Amino acid sequence: KAQQSEAEIHTREDFRFVEKIFGYLQILSACFVAFAHGANDVANSIGPFAAVVSLARGGAEALTAKTPVPIWILGLGGAGIVLGLSMWGWRVIETIGKKITELTPTRGFAAEFAAATTIVLASRLGIPISTTHTLVGAVFGVGIARGIDSLNLRVIRDIVSSWVIILPAGAGLAIIFFFIIKAVLSSFAGPM
């Protein structure tokens, strides 16, 4: 019995050592996620904006399949991401990092590295995806790998429900705003 407890102590020490190493590696994986977030989400938001600026400057003939993006638009997109993260990002980070499943440095590294790799590959392929959705999926994957009991199913249900709700809500609001803008512009320039 004494040898078994000695082996358990040795195993716990090894586990702490590995977790400490992955604590440092998680800093690198978090930087990878930040890079991927900028590469993907900034592009998602500034792409349409760059097209509008190109149209405003040169008309429809200035708009091409690869519209050049001025550096000030990139800066504006980066500032928008920072502003958004500073206002509501903490709630998203808290939900993903603490409420879906228990994360240790090894689990966090696996989730971050998987999410960042997915995001960078999608960005390279020109597929607009959500960094937040990808991170939720990665954390869910780490949790499911540990077993369904390790997941907070109530939080996952709430997240999935919000995803189902936001698509029609976004579409409905876009329709409403389109008709408002159309009405305002047609009052100035005639029918559209």
Tab-separated table of C-alpha atoms in Angstrom:
chain	number	residue	atom	x	y	z
A	1	LYS	CA	0.000	0.000	0.000
A	2	ALA	CA	2.882	2.384	0.765
A	3	GLN	CA	4.356	1.822	-2.696
A	4	GLN	CA	1.030	2.533	-4.374
A	5	SER	CA	0.665	5.865	-2.614
A	6	GLU	CA	4.273	6.702	-3.497
A	7	ALA	CA	3.481	5.980	-7.166
A	8	GLU	CA	0.348	8.131	-6.917
A	9	ILE	CA	2.386	11.006	-5.477
A	10	HIS	CA	4.941	10.650	-8.282
A	11	THR	CA	2.130	10.606	-10.869
A	12	ARG	CA	0.553	13.734	-9.366
A	13	GLU	CA	3.914	15.518	-9.467
A	14	ASP	CA	4.397	14.515	-13.106
A	15	PHE	CA	0.899	15.757	-13.890
A	16	ARG	CA	1.585	19.130	-12.221
A	17	PHE	CA	4.844	19.438	-14.161
A	18	VAL	CA	3.091	18.738	-17.482
A	19	GLU	CA	0.300	21.202	-16.647
A	20	LYS	CA	2.903	23.856	-15.782
A	21	ILE	CA	4.628	23.381	-19.159
A	22	PHE	CA	1.284	23.618	-20.959
A	23	GLY	CA	0.532	26.779	-18.994
A	24	TYR	CA	3.422	28.388	-20.870
A	25	LEU	CA	2.462	26.748	-24.150
A	26	GLN	CA	-1.072	28.071	-23.697
A	27	ILE	CA	0.314	31.611	-23.892
A	28	LEU	CA	1.580	30.727	-27.378
A	29	SER	CA	-1.711	29.096	-28.368
A	30	ALA	CA	-3.603	32.180	-27.108
A	31	CYS	CA	-1.376	34.340	-29.336
A	32	PHE	CA	-2.171	31.981	-32.224
A	33	VAL	CA	-5.903	32.458	-31.528
A	34	ALA	CA	-5.442	36.246	-31.428
A	35	PHE	CA	-3.655	36.129	-34.782
A	36	ALA	CA	-6.362	33.892	-36.255
A	37	HIS	CA	-9.082	36.143	-34.840
A	38	GLY	CA	-7.548	39.151	-36.549
A	39	ALA	CA	-6.954	37.277	-39.794
A	40	ASN	CA	-10.538	36.047	-39.958
A	41	ASP	CA	-12.935	38.367	-38.128
A	42	VAL	CA	-11.317	41.627	-39.186
A	43	ALA	CA	-11.431	40.411	-42.786
A	44	ASN	CA	-15.097	39.477	-42.387
A	45	SER	CA	-15.964	42.993	-41.262
A	46	ILE	CA	-13.661	45.114	-43.422
A	47	GLY	CA	-14.218	43.254	-46.695
A	48	PRO	CA	-17.683	44.723	-47.284
A	49	PHE	CA	-16.514	48.094	-45.932
A	50	ALA	CA	-13.557	48.145	-48.343
A	51	ALA	CA	-15.971	47.383	-51.203
A	52	VAL	CA	-18.207	50.298	-50.180
A	53	VAL	CA	-15.200	52.660	-49.988
A	54	SER	CA	-14.029	51.472	-53.410
A	55	LEU	CA	-17.501	52.069	-54.847
A	56	ALA	CA	-17.692	55.519	-53.285
A	57	ARG	CA	-14.284	56.507	-54.666
A	58	GLY	CA	-14.486	55.127	-58.175
A	59	GLY	CA	-17.986	53.930	-58.898
A	60	ALA	CA	-19.026	50.427	-59.905
A	61	GLU	CA	-16.132	50.059	-62.364
A	62	ALA	CA	-13.634	50.433	-59.477
A	63	LEU	CA	-15.044	47.361	-57.753
A	64	THR	CA	-13.182	44.201	-58.706
A	65	ALA	CA	-13.052	40.655	-57.367
A	66	LYS	CA	-10.014	41.687	-55.300
A	67	THR	CA	-10.628	45.225	-54.134
A	68	PRO	CA	-7.502	46.737	-52.543
A	69	VAL	CA	-7.872	47.398	-48.825
A	70	PRO	CA	-6.265	50.647	-47.600
A	71	ILE	CA	-4.228	50.358	-44.410
A	72	TRP	CA	-6.553	52.756	-42.568
A	73	ILE	CA	-9.442	50.329	-43.104
A	74	LEU	CA	-7.346	47.512	-41.632
A	75	GLY	CA	-6.610	49.734	-38.615
A	76	LEU	CA	-10.287	50.593	-38.281
A	77	GLY	CA	-11.208	46.905	-38.362
A	78	GLY	CA	-8.586	46.081	-35.727
A	79	ALA	CA	-9.807	48.926	-33.529
A	80	GLY	CA	-13.375	47.671	-33.919
A	81	ILE	CA	-12.371	44.173	-32.774
A	82	VAL	CA	-10.522	45.637	-29.767
A	83	LEU	CA	-13.479	47.872	-28.872
A	84	GLY	CA	-15.930	44.990	-29.155
A	85	LEU	CA	-13.751	42.708	-27.061
A	86	SER	CA	-13.293	45.372	-24.402
A	87	MET	CA	-17.033	46.001	-24.136
A	88	TRP	CA	-18.551	42.486	-24.189
A	89	GLY	CA	-15.639	40.153	-24.786
A	90	TRP	CA	-15.162	39.342	-21.114
A	91	ARG	CA	-18.607	37.721	-20.992
A	92	VAL	CA	-17.867	35.558	-24.014
A	93	ILE	CA	-14.414	34.646	-22.672
A	94	GLU	CA	-15.876	33.764	-19.274
A	95	THR	CA	-18.551	31.537	-20.817
A	96	ILE	CA	-16.151	29.725	-23.140
A	97	GLY	CA	-13.340	29.438	-20.597
A	98	LYS	CA	-15.276	28.575	-17.448
A	99	LYS	CA	-18.848	27.533	-18.074
A	100	ILE	CA	-18.813	24.861	-20.817
A	101	THR	CA	-16.375	22.422	-19.194
A	102	GLU	CA	-13.452	22.499	-16.776
A	103	LEU	CA	-10.313	23.613	-18.575
A	104	THR	CA	-6.770	22.873	-17.477
A	105	PRO	CA	-3.712	24.190	-19.310
A	106	THR	CA	-3.468	21.001	-21.410
A	107	ARG	CA	-7.158	21.094	-22.313
A	108	GLY	CA	-7.036	24.839	-22.971
A	109	PHE	CA	-4.007	24.425	-25.216
A	110	ALA	CA	-5.700	21.647	-27.189
A	111	ALA	CA	-8.870	23.719	-27.641
A	112	GLU	CA	-7.041	26.934	-28.571
A	113	PHE	CA	-4.637	25.267	-30.960
A	114	ALA	CA	-7.442	23.337	-32.674
A	115	ALA	CA	-9.623	26.449	-32.980
A	116	ALA	CA	-6.796	28.668	-34.244
A	117	THR	CA	-5.725	26.068	-36.808
A	118	THR	CA	-9.308	25.748	-38.051
A	119	ILE	CA	-9.708	29.532	-38.267
A	120	VAL	CA	-6.420	30.077	-40.121
A	121	LEU	CA	-7.195	27.298	-42.612
A	122	ALA	CA	-10.685	28.709	-43.213
A	123	SER	CA	-9.227	32.204	-43.651
A	124	ARG	CA	-6.678	30.877	-46.129
A	125	LEU	CA	-9.456	29.188	-48.080
A	126	GLY	CA	-11.533	32.379	-48.002
A	127	ILE	CA	-14.290	30.849	-45.874
A	128	PRO	CA	-15.775	33.397	-43.462
A	129	ILE	CA	-16.300	31.684	-40.110
A	130	SER	CA	-16.854	32.873	-36.561
A	131	THR	CA	-13.916	32.723	-34.178
A	132	THR	CA	-16.299	32.495	-31.240
A	133	HIS	CA	-18.265	29.614	-32.757
A	134	THR	CA	-15.026	27.800	-33.547
A	135	LEU	CA	-13.690	28.251	-30.006
A	136	VAL	CA	-16.973	27.036	-28.522
A	137	GLY	CA	-16.749	23.970	-30.755
A	138	ALA	CA	-13.157	23.302	-29.701
A	139	VAL	CA	-13.939	23.629	-25.980
A	140	PHE	CA	-16.988	21.428	-26.502
A	141	GLY	CA	-14.702	18.894	-28.216
A	142	VAL	CA	-12.283	18.879	-25.281
A	143	GLY	CA	-15.216	18.389	-22.934
A	144	ILE	CA	-16.829	15.618	-24.968
A	145	ALA	CA	-13.460	13.835	-25.102
A	146	ARG	CA	-13.680	13.640	-21.304
A	147	GLY	CA	-17.265	12.353	-21.419
A	148	ILE	CA	-20.701	13.914	-21.652
A	149	ASP	CA	-20.848	14.281	-17.866
A	150	SER	CA	-17.980	16.783	-17.983
A	151	LEU	CA	-20.075	19.240	-20.023
A	152	ASN	CA	-22.468	21.852	-18.699
A	153	LEU	CA	-25.359	20.929	-20.972
A	154	ARG	CA	-27.478	23.891	-19.831
A	155	VAL	CA	-24.829	26.341	-21.057
A	156	ILE	CA	-24.428	24.427	-24.315
A	157	ARG	CA	-28.217	24.456	-24.806
A	158	ASP	CA	-28.255	28.235	-24.247
A	159	ILE	CA	-25.409	28.766	-26.734
A	160	VAL	CA	-27.013	26.616	-29.436
A	161	SER	CA	-30.381	28.327	-28.842
A	162	SER	CA	-28.774	31.720	-29.310
A	163	TRP	CA	-27.182	30.532	-32.571
A	164	VAL	CA	-30.585	29.388	-33.840
A	165	ILE	CA	-32.203	32.692	-32.830
A	166	ILE	CA	-29.569	35.101	-34.194
A	167	LEU	CA	-29.816	34.012	-37.834
A	168	PRO	CA	-33.502	34.923	-38.329
A	169	ALA	CA	-33.151	37.912	-35.986
A	170	GLY	CA	-30.237	39.259	-38.026
A	171	ALA	CA	-32.101	38.662	-41.281
A	172	GLY	CA	-35.257	40.336	-39.954
A	173	LEU	CA	-33.389	43.393	-38.712
A	174	ALA	CA	-31.511	43.638	-42.032
A	175	ILE	CA	-34.841	43.702	-43.879
A	176	ILE	CA	-36.198	46.402	-41.569
A	177	PHE	CA	-33.048	48.548	-41.838
A	178	PHE	CA	-32.964	48.108	-45.620
A	179	PHE	CA	-36.500	49.443	-45.970
A	180	ILE	CA	-35.777	52.340	-43.585
A	181	ILE	CA	-32.622	53.305	-45.525
A	182	LYS	CA	-34.446	52.856	-48.838
A	183	ALA	CA	-37.265	55.126	-47.665
A	184	VAL	CA	-34.855	57.805	-46.441
A	185	LEU	CA	-32.716	57.716	-49.592
A	186	SER	CA	-35.684	57.666	-51.962
A	187	SER	CA	-37.068	60.768	-50.255
A	188	PHE	CA	-33.815	62.539	-51.269
A	189	ALA	CA	-33.047	60.954	-54.644
A	190	GLY	CA	-36.345	59.623	-55.914
A	191	PRO	CA	-37.407	55.949	-56.174
A	192	MET	CA	-34.672	53.267	-56.038
